CSV table of C-alpha atoms and ligand atoms in Angstrom, one decimal:
chain,number,residue,atom,x,y,z
A,11,MET,CA,133.9,99.3,107.8
A,12,LYS,CA,131.9,102.5,108.7
A,13,ILE,CA,129.3,103.2,106.1
A,14,HIS,CA,127.0,105.3,108.1
A,15,ARG,CA,127.3,108.6,106.2
A,16,ARG,CA,127.6,108.9,102.4
A,17,GLY,CA,128.7,105.3,102.5
A,18,MET,CA,131.5,104.2,100.2
A,19,LEU,CA,129.7,100.9,99.7
A,20,ALA,CA,126.7,102.8,98.5
A,21,GLY,CA,128.9,104.5,96.1
A,22,SER,CA,130.5,101.4,94.7
A,23,VAL,CA,127.0,99.8,94.3
A,24,ALA,CA,126.0,102.9,92.3
A,25,LEU,CA,128.9,102.2,90.0
A,26,LEU,CA,127.6,98.7,89.5
A,27,HIS,CA,124.4,100.3,88.6
A,28,GLY,CA,126.1,102.1,85.8
A,29,ALA,CA,125.7,105.4,84.0
A,30,MET,CA,122.0,104.8,83.7
A,31,ALA,CA,121.6,105.8,87.3
A,32,ARG,CA,123.2,109.2,86.9
A,33,ALA,CA,120.7,111.8,86.1
A,34,GLN,CA,119.4,115.2,87.2
A,35,THR,CA,117.5,115.6,90.4
A,36,PRO,CA,113.8,115.8,89.5
A,37,ALA,CA,111.6,118.9,90.0
A,38,SER,CA,108.5,116.6,90.5
A,39,ILE,CA,107.7,113.1,91.6
A,40,ALA,CA,107.7,110.8,88.6
A,41,SER,CA,106.7,107.3,89.6
A,42,GLY,CA,108.3,104.4,87.8
A,43,GLN,CA,111.3,106.4,86.7
A,44,LEU,CA,114.9,106.5,88.0
A,45,TRP,CA,114.8,108.8,91.0
A,46,PRO,CA,118.2,110.4,91.4
A,47,ASP,CA,119.5,111.5,94.8
A,48,ASP,CA,121.8,114.5,95.4
A,49,ARG,CA,124.7,112.7,93.8
A,50,GLY,CA,122.7,111.7,90.7
A,51,LEU,CA,122.3,108.1,91.8
A,52,HIS,CA,119.0,106.2,91.8
A,53,ILE,CA,117.6,106.2,95.3
A,54,ASN,CA,118.2,102.8,97.0
A,55,ALA,CA,115.5,102.5,99.7
A,56,HIS,CA,113.1,99.8,98.8
A,57,GLY,CA,110.1,98.5,100.8
A,58,GLY,CA,110.6,101.8,102.7
A,59,GLY,CA,108.8,104.3,104.9
A,60,VAL,CA,109.2,108.0,105.6
A,61,LEU,CA,109.5,109.7,109.0
A,62,HIS,CA,108.8,113.4,109.3
A,63,HIS,CA,111.0,114.9,112.0
A,64,GLN,CA,111.6,118.5,112.8
A,65,GLY,CA,110.8,119.8,109.4
A,66,ARG,CA,112.7,117.1,107.5
A,67,TYR,CA,111.6,113.9,105.8
A,68,TRP,CA,113.7,110.8,106.3
A,69,TRP,CA,113.2,107.9,103.9
A,70,TYR,CA,114.4,104.5,105.1
A,71,GLY,CA,114.4,101.5,102.9
A,72,GLU,CA,116.2,98.3,101.9
A,73,HIS,CA,119.5,98.9,100.2
A,74,LYS,CA,119.6,96.5,97.2
A,75,VAL,CA,122.6,95.3,95.2
A,76,ALA,CA,122.6,94.2,91.6
A,77,GLY,CA,121.3,90.8,90.5
A,78,ASP,CA,119.5,88.1,92.4
A,79,ALA,CA,121.8,88.7,95.4
A,80,GLY,CA,120.0,91.9,96.0
A,81,ASN,CA,116.9,90.0,97.1
A,82,ARG,CA,118.9,89.4,100.3
A,83,ALA,CA,120.5,92.0,102.6
A,84,GLN,CA,124.1,92.5,101.6
A,85,VAL,CA,124.5,96.0,103.0
A,86,GLY,CA,121.7,97.1,105.3
A,87,VAL,CA,119.1,99.9,105.6
A,88,HIS,CA,119.7,103.1,103.5
A,89,VAL,CA,118.4,106.5,104.6
A,90,TYR,CA,117.9,109.7,102.7
A,91,SER,CA,116.6,113.1,103.9
A,92,SER,CA,114.7,115.8,102.2
A,93,ALA,CA,112.9,119.1,102.9
A,94,ASP,CA,110.5,118.9,99.9
A,95,LEU,CA,110.0,115.1,99.2
A,96,MET,CA,111.5,115.5,95.7
A,97,HIS,CA,115.2,116.2,96.4
A,98,TRP,CA,116.8,113.6,98.5
A,99,ARG,CA,120.2,113.8,100.2
A,100,ASP,CA,122.0,110.5,100.6
A,101,GLU,CA,122.6,110.0,104.4
A,102,GLY,CA,124.2,106.6,104.0
A,103,ILE,CA,123.6,103.2,105.5
A,104,CYS,CA,122.0,103.7,108.9
A,105,LEU,CA,121.7,100.0,109.9
A,106,SER,CA,124.5,97.7,108.6
A,107,VAL,CA,124.4,94.0,108.2
A,108,SER,CA,127.1,92.0,110.1
A,109,HIS,CA,130.0,90.1,108.7
A,110,GLN,CA,130.2,87.8,111.7
A,111,PRO,CA,129.0,84.3,110.8
A,112,GLY,CA,125.9,83.4,112.9
A,113,ASP,CA,124.9,86.9,113.7
A,114,ASP,CA,121.1,87.6,113.3
A,115,LEU,CA,122.0,90.4,110.8
A,116,GLU,CA,124.6,88.4,108.9
A,117,ALA,CA,125.0,89.5,105.3
A,118,GLY,CA,122.8,87.3,103.2
A,119,CYS,CA,119.9,87.4,105.7
A,120,ILE,CA,116.6,88.9,104.5
A,121,LEU,CA,115.9,92.3,106.0
A,122,GLU,CA,112.7,93.9,104.6
A,123,ARG,CA,110.4,96.8,104.9
A,124,PRO,CA,112.2,98.9,107.6
A,125,LYS,CA,110.0,101.6,109.2
A,126,VAL,CA,111.2,104.2,111.8
A,127,LEU,CA,109.4,106.1,114.6
A,128,PHE,CA,110.6,108.8,116.9
A,129,ASP,CA,110.1,108.2,120.7
A,130,PRO,CA,109.5,111.7,122.2
A,131,GLN,CA,110.2,110.3,125.7
A,132,SER,CA,113.7,108.9,125.2
A,133,LYS,CA,114.3,111.1,122.1
A,134,ARG,CA,115.4,107.9,120.3
A,135,PHE,CA,114.6,106.7,116.8
A,136,VAL,CA,113.2,103.2,116.8
A,137,MET,CA,113.4,101.0,113.7
A,138,TRP,CA,111.3,97.9,113.1
A,139,PHE,CA,111.9,95.5,110.2
A,140,HIS,CA,111.1,92.0,109.0
A,141,LEU,CA,114.0,89.7,109.5
A,142,GLU,CA,114.7,86.2,108.1
A,143,LEU,CA,117.9,84.6,109.3
A,144,LYS,CA,120.5,83.8,106.7
A,145,GLY,CA,120.0,80.5,104.9
A,146,GLN,CA,116.5,79.8,106.2
A,147,GLY,CA,114.4,81.2,103.4
A,148,TYR,CA,111.3,82.9,104.9
A,149,ALA,CA,111.0,80.4,107.8
A,150,SER,CA,112.1,82.6,110.7
A,151,ALA,CA,109.4,85.3,110.2
A,152,ARG,CA,110.8,87.5,112.9
A,153,ALA,CA,110.4,91.2,113.8
A,154,GLY,CA,113.7,93.0,114.3
A,155,VAL,CA,114.3,96.2,116.3
A,156,ALA,CA,117.1,98.8,116.3
A,157,VAL,CA,117.6,102.2,117.9
A,158,ALA,CA,119.5,105.4,117.1
A,159,GLU,CA,120.1,108.7,118.7
A,160,GLN,CA,119.8,110.6,115.4
A,161,PRO,CA,117.5,110.0,112.4
A,162,GLN,CA,120.5,109.3,110.2
A,163,GLY,CA,121.7,106.6,112.5
A,164,PRO,CA,123.8,104.7,113.2
A,165,PHE,CA,121.1,102.3,114.4
A,166,THR,CA,122.1,99.7,117.0
A,167,TYR,CA,120.4,96.3,116.6
A,168,LEU,CA,118.6,95.3,119.8
A,169,ARG,CA,117.0,92.0,119.0
A,170,SER,CA,114.6,90.0,116.8
A,171,ALA,CA,111.9,87.6,117.7
A,172,ARG,CA,108.4,86.4,116.8
A,173,VAL,CA,105.6,88.5,118.2
A,174,ASN,CA,103.9,88.3,121.6
A,175,PRO,CA,104.8,84.7,122.6
A,176,GLY,CA,102.4,83.2,125.1
A,177,VAL,CA,99.7,85.8,124.6
A,178,TRP,CA,96.3,85.3,122.8
A,179,PRO,CA,95.0,88.2,120.7
A,180,ILE,CA,92.2,90.2,122.3
A,181,ASN,CA,89.7,89.1,119.6
A,182,ALA,CA,90.6,85.4,119.5
A,183,THR,CA,87.6,83.1,119.6
A,184,PRO,CA,87.7,79.7,121.4
A,185,GLU,CA,88.0,78.1,117.9
A,186,ASP,CA,91.0,80.2,117.1
A,187,CYS,CA,92.8,79.0,120.2
A,188,GLN,CA,92.2,75.3,119.5
A,189,ALA,CA,95.1,73.0,118.6
A,190,GLY,CA,95.5,72.8,114.8
A,191,THR,CA,95.2,76.6,114.0
A,192,LYS,CA,98.2,78.5,112.9
A,193,LEU,CA,97.5,80.9,115.8
A,194,ALA,CA,97.7,78.1,118.4
A,195,ARG,CA,100.7,76.5,116.7
A,196,ASP,CA,102.7,79.8,117.2
A,197,PHE,CA,101.2,80.7,120.6
A,198,SER,CA,104.2,79.6,122.7
A,199,GLY,CA,107.0,80.7,120.2
A,200,GLY,CA,105.3,83.9,119.1
A,201,GLN,CA,103.4,84.9,116.1
A,202,MET,CA,105.0,85.1,112.7
A,203,CYS,CA,106.0,88.5,111.3
A,204,ARG,CA,106.6,89.1,107.6
A,205,ASP,CA,105.5,92.2,105.6
A,206,MET,CA,105.1,95.0,108.1
A,207,THR,CA,104.5,98.6,108.8
A,208,LEU,CA,104.1,100.9,111.8
A,209,PHE,CA,101.4,103.4,112.6
A,210,VAL,CA,101.1,106.1,115.3
A,211,ASP,CA,97.6,107.0,116.4
A,212,ASP,CA,96.5,110.5,117.5
A,213,ASP,CA,96.8,109.6,121.1
A,214,GLY,CA,100.5,108.7,120.6
A,215,ARG,CA,100.1,105.0,120.8
A,216,ALA,CA,102.1,103.1,118.2
A,217,TYR,CA,101.1,99.9,116.4
A,218,HIS,CA,102.9,97.2,114.4
A,219,ILE,CA,100.9,95.7,111.6
A,220,TYR,CA,102.3,92.6,110.0
A,221,ALA,CA,101.5,89.6,107.8
A,222,SER,CA,101.2,86.6,110.2
A,223,GLU,CA,100.0,83.0,110.4
A,224,ASP,CA,101.7,81.9,107.2
A,225,ASN,CA,100.7,85.2,105.5
A,226,GLN,CA,97.1,84.3,105.8
A,227,THR,CA,96.1,86.8,108.5
A,228,LEU,CA,97.3,90.3,109.4
A,229,GLN,CA,97.8,91.1,113.0
A,230,ILE,CA,97.9,94.5,114.6
A,231,ALA,CA,100.0,94.7,117.8
A,232,GLU,CA,100.3,97.7,120.1
A,233,LEU,CA,103.9,98.7,121.0
A,234,ALA,CA,104.9,99.4,124.6
A,235,PRO,CA,105.5,103.1,125.4
A,236,ASP,CA,109.3,102.9,124.7
A,237,LEU,CA,108.4,101.6,121.2
A,238,THR,CA,111.0,98.8,121.3
A,239,ARG,CA,108.7,96.0,122.5
A,240,HIS,CA,105.1,94.9,122.0
A,241,SER,CA,102.7,95.7,124.9
A,242,GLY,CA,100.9,92.3,124.6
A,243,ARG,CA,97.7,93.8,123.2
A,244,TYR,CA,97.1,92.6,119.7
A,245,ALA,CA,94.4,91.5,117.4
A,246,ARG,CA,94.0,89.3,114.3
A,247,ILE,CA,92.4,91.2,111.4
A,248,LEU,CA,91.0,90.0,108.1
A,249,PRO,CA,91.6,86.3,109.0
A,250,GLY,CA,92.3,84.0,106.0
A,251,LEU,CA,92.3,86.8,103.4
A,252,ALA,CA,96.1,86.5,102.7
A,253,ASN,CA,97.0,90.2,102.7
A,254,GLU,CA,100.5,91.4,102.7
A,255,ALA,CA,102.3,94.8,102.1
A,256,PRO,CA,100.1,96.6,104.7
A,257,ALA,CA,100.1,100.4,104.6
A,258,LEU,CA,97.8,102.2,107.0
A,259,PHE,CA,96.6,105.7,107.7
A,260,LYS,CA,93.9,107.6,109.6
A,261,HIS,CA,91.6,110.2,108.0
A,262,ASP,CA,88.7,112.1,109.6
A,263,GLY,CA,88.7,109.6,112.5
A,264,ARG,CA,88.6,106.4,110.4
A,265,TYR,CA,91.4,103.9,109.7
A,266,PHE,CA,92.2,102.9,106.1
A,267,LEU,CA,94.4,100.0,105.2
A,268,ILE,CA,95.8,99.3,101.7
A,269,ALA,CA,97.4,95.9,101.2
A,270,SER,CA,98.2,93.5,98.4
A,271,GLY,CA,97.6,89.8,97.8
A,272,THR,CA,100.5,87.3,98.1
A,273,THR,CA,102.1,86.7,94.8
A,274,GLY,CA,105.8,87.0,95.7
A,275,TRP,CA,107.5,89.8,93.8
A,276,ALA,CA,104.8,89.9,91.1
A,277,PRO,CA,102.3,92.6,91.4
A,278,ASN,CA,98.6,92.0,92.0
A,279,PRO,CA,95.5,94.1,92.6
A,280,ALA,CA,95.6,96.3,95.7
A,281,ARG,CA,92.9,95.9,98.4
A,282,LEU,CA,91.3,98.6,100.5
A,283,TYR,CA,89.9,98.1,104.0
A,284,VAL,CA,88.2,100.6,106.4
A,285,ALA,CA,87.6,100.5,110.1
A,286,ASP,CA,86.4,102.7,112.9
A,287,ASN,CA,88.6,100.8,115.4
A,288,LEU,CA,92.2,99.7,114.7
A,289,PHE,CA,91.5,96.3,116.2
A,290,GLY,CA,88.6,95.8,113.9
A,291,PRO,CA,86.1,95.0,112.5
A,292,TRP,CA,87.6,95.9,109.1
A,293,GLN,CA,85.5,96.1,106.1
A,294,ALA,CA,86.6,95.3,102.5
A,295,HIS,CA,86.1,98.0,99.9
A,296,GLY,CA,87.6,96.3,96.8
A,297,ASN,CA,90.4,97.7,94.7
A,298,PRO,CA,91.3,101.4,95.3
A,299,VAL,CA,93.1,101.7,91.9
A,300,ARG,CA,91.3,103.7,89.2
A,301,GLY,CA,92.7,103.3,85.7
A,302,THR,CA,93.1,100.8,82.9
A,303,PRO,CA,92.3,97.1,83.5
A,304,GLU,CA,96.1,96.5,83.6
A,305,GLN,CA,96.7,99.2,86.1
A,306,MET,CA,93.9,97.8,88.3
A,307,ALA,CA,95.2,94.2,88.0
A,308,THR,CA,98.8,95.1,88.9
A,309,THR,CA,98.5,98.3,91.1
A,310,PHE,CA,100.5,100.1,88.3
A,311,GLY,CA,103.1,97.3,88.5
A,312,GLY,CA,103.8,97.9,92.2
A,313,GLN,CA,103.1,96.8,95.7
A,314,SER,CA,102.2,99.0,98.7
A,315,THR,CA,104.8,99.8,101.3
A,316,PHE,CA,103.7,103.0,103.2
A,317,ILE,CA,101.3,105.9,103.3
A,318,LEU,CA,102.7,109.2,104.2
A,319,PRO,CA,100.5,111.9,105.7
A,320,ILE,CA,101.7,115.5,105.0
A,321,LYS,CA,100.2,118.8,106.1
A,322,THR,CA,99.6,121.3,103.4
A,323,ALA,CA,100.2,125.1,103.8
A,324,ASN,CA,96.5,125.6,104.8
A,325,GLY,CA,96.7,122.8,107.5
A,326,THR,CA,94.8,120.1,105.7
A,327,GLN,CA,96.1,116.5,105.4
A,328,ARG,CA,97.2,115.1,102.1
A,329,LEU,CA,98.3,111.5,101.8
A,330,ILE,CA,101.0,110.0,99.6
A,331,PHE,CA,100.7,106.3,98.6
A,332,MET,CA,104.1,104.7,98.4
A,333,ALA,CA,104.8,101.4,96.5
A,334,ASP,CA,107.6,99.4,95.0
A,335,ILE,CA,108.0,98.1,91.5
A,336,TRP,CA,110.2,95.1,92.3
A,337,GLN,CA,112.9,93.9,89.9
A,338,PRO,CA,113.9,90.6,91.5
A,339,LYS,CA,116.3,89.7,88.7
A,340,ASN,CA,118.2,92.9,89.2
A,341,ALA,CA,117.0,94.1,92.6
A,342,ILE,CA,118.9,97.4,92.6
A,343,ASP,CA,116.8,98.5,89.6
A,344,GLY,CA,113.5,98.5,91.6
A,345,ARG,CA,111.5,101.7,91.1
A,346,TYR,CA,109.1,103.6,93.3
A,347,ILE,CA,105.5,104.6,92.9
A,348,TRP,CA,104.4,107.7,94.9
A,349,LEU,CA,100.9,108.9,94.2
A,350,PRO,CA,98.7,111.5,95.8
A,351,ILE,CA,95.6,109.8,97.3
A,352,ASP,CA,92.3,111.1,95.9
A,353,TRP,CA,88.8,110.7,97.5
A,354,GLU,CA,85.7,109.3,95.9
A,355,ASP,CA,82.5,108.9,97.9
A,356,GLY,CA,84.4,109.0,101.2
A,357,LEU,CA,87.0,106.4,100.1
A,358,PRO,CA,90.6,106.8,99.0
A,359,VAL,CA,91.4,106.1,95.4
A,360,LEU,CA,94.7,105.8,93.5
A,361,ARG,CA,95.2,107.2,90.0
A,362,TRP,CA,98.4,107.2,88.0
A,363,THR,CA,99.7,110.8,88.3
A,364,LYS,CA,102.6,111.7,86.1
A,365,GLY,CA,105.2,114.2,87.4
A,366,TRP,CA,103.4,115.9,90.3
A,367,THR,CA,104.5,118.2,93.1
A,368,PRO,CA,103.6,117.5,96.7
B,24,DGJ,C1,106.3,90.0,98.7
B,24,DGJ,C2,106.7,90.9,99.9
B,24,DGJ,O1,105.8,91.9,99.9
B,24,DGJ,C3,108.1,91.4,99.7
B,24,DGJ,O2,108.5,92.3,100.8
B,24,DGJ,C4,109.0,90.2,99.7
B,24,DGJ,O3,108.9,89.5,100.9
B,24,DGJ,C5,108.5,89.2,98.6
B,24,DGJ,N1,107.2,88.9,98.7
B,24,DGJ,C6,109.4,88.0,98.5
B,24,DGJ,O4,108.9,87.1,97.6
């Protein structure tokens, strides 16, 4: 079944979604609303990220189906493209699950938070994602990799594994390495990888940031030059603070990380961290949300997934905070929050912004 472009499966899922999903393409970004693509169907790219490539934006995310089944991967990774970040063309399923029993990507596995980078050397697109093997809940905690020749795919699955087996992080203390720690427990098999994102620094080096050590500690691992492997250099950051949903950006030479707490699909207050060095130390700066107590307690009902830097006409950088409003009982109905990042006393803040234009 080839569902790479304008997938028929995507179409039938849209029908499941019903007439509710058919609407006009918006002329502004309206967080929390249905967001129709070029066919009038609610965009289906959850836990996603955006790649800017040759003047076009490519939005990759988890394709969800209706009901509880949508919390597992039944179809694959969906990609959309856009010139203006408001009008999105459905480019189909770019990484498909397998229907072969026992395959790593067997339908029913958990495939979350896909992010894609372009490798200027090989001219390939490299996707990383969080993978849980079918039937094992969240115990596998693997990082998956796939590559494609074009941004719309099809992506070919390469492998999945835990991260950096047999390597200690550059900032591990002697106590961290002692038997009994989660880090030491996973030393030989590799570190756990759950919620994740990717980040490319100004010097072109790429990093994989993921919730590890039973979701208690984030790790930042440098990728090798071809982007399909880890280089072996990695650090533990914010140990024991139970952060997930990491989203990272750089502004005026400093690194900013927005993450969430660990409350499953239920929203919780966002957390802001700042560092001068990617490998730390990172400093906590509380909750970046400005608004009502409820908005602050729930991050507007959402959970971070990505921060997209865009260049304005006058060459300055603007940042878009992307988050998911999960609907675990009917996963396909999940909504998106996209907000422009504001600044207050040198720190990024998030305010609910209704119907805005990038
Ligand atoms: C929160 C994570 O951020 C999501 O990606 C997903 O893994 C859910 N937990 C599952 O409960």
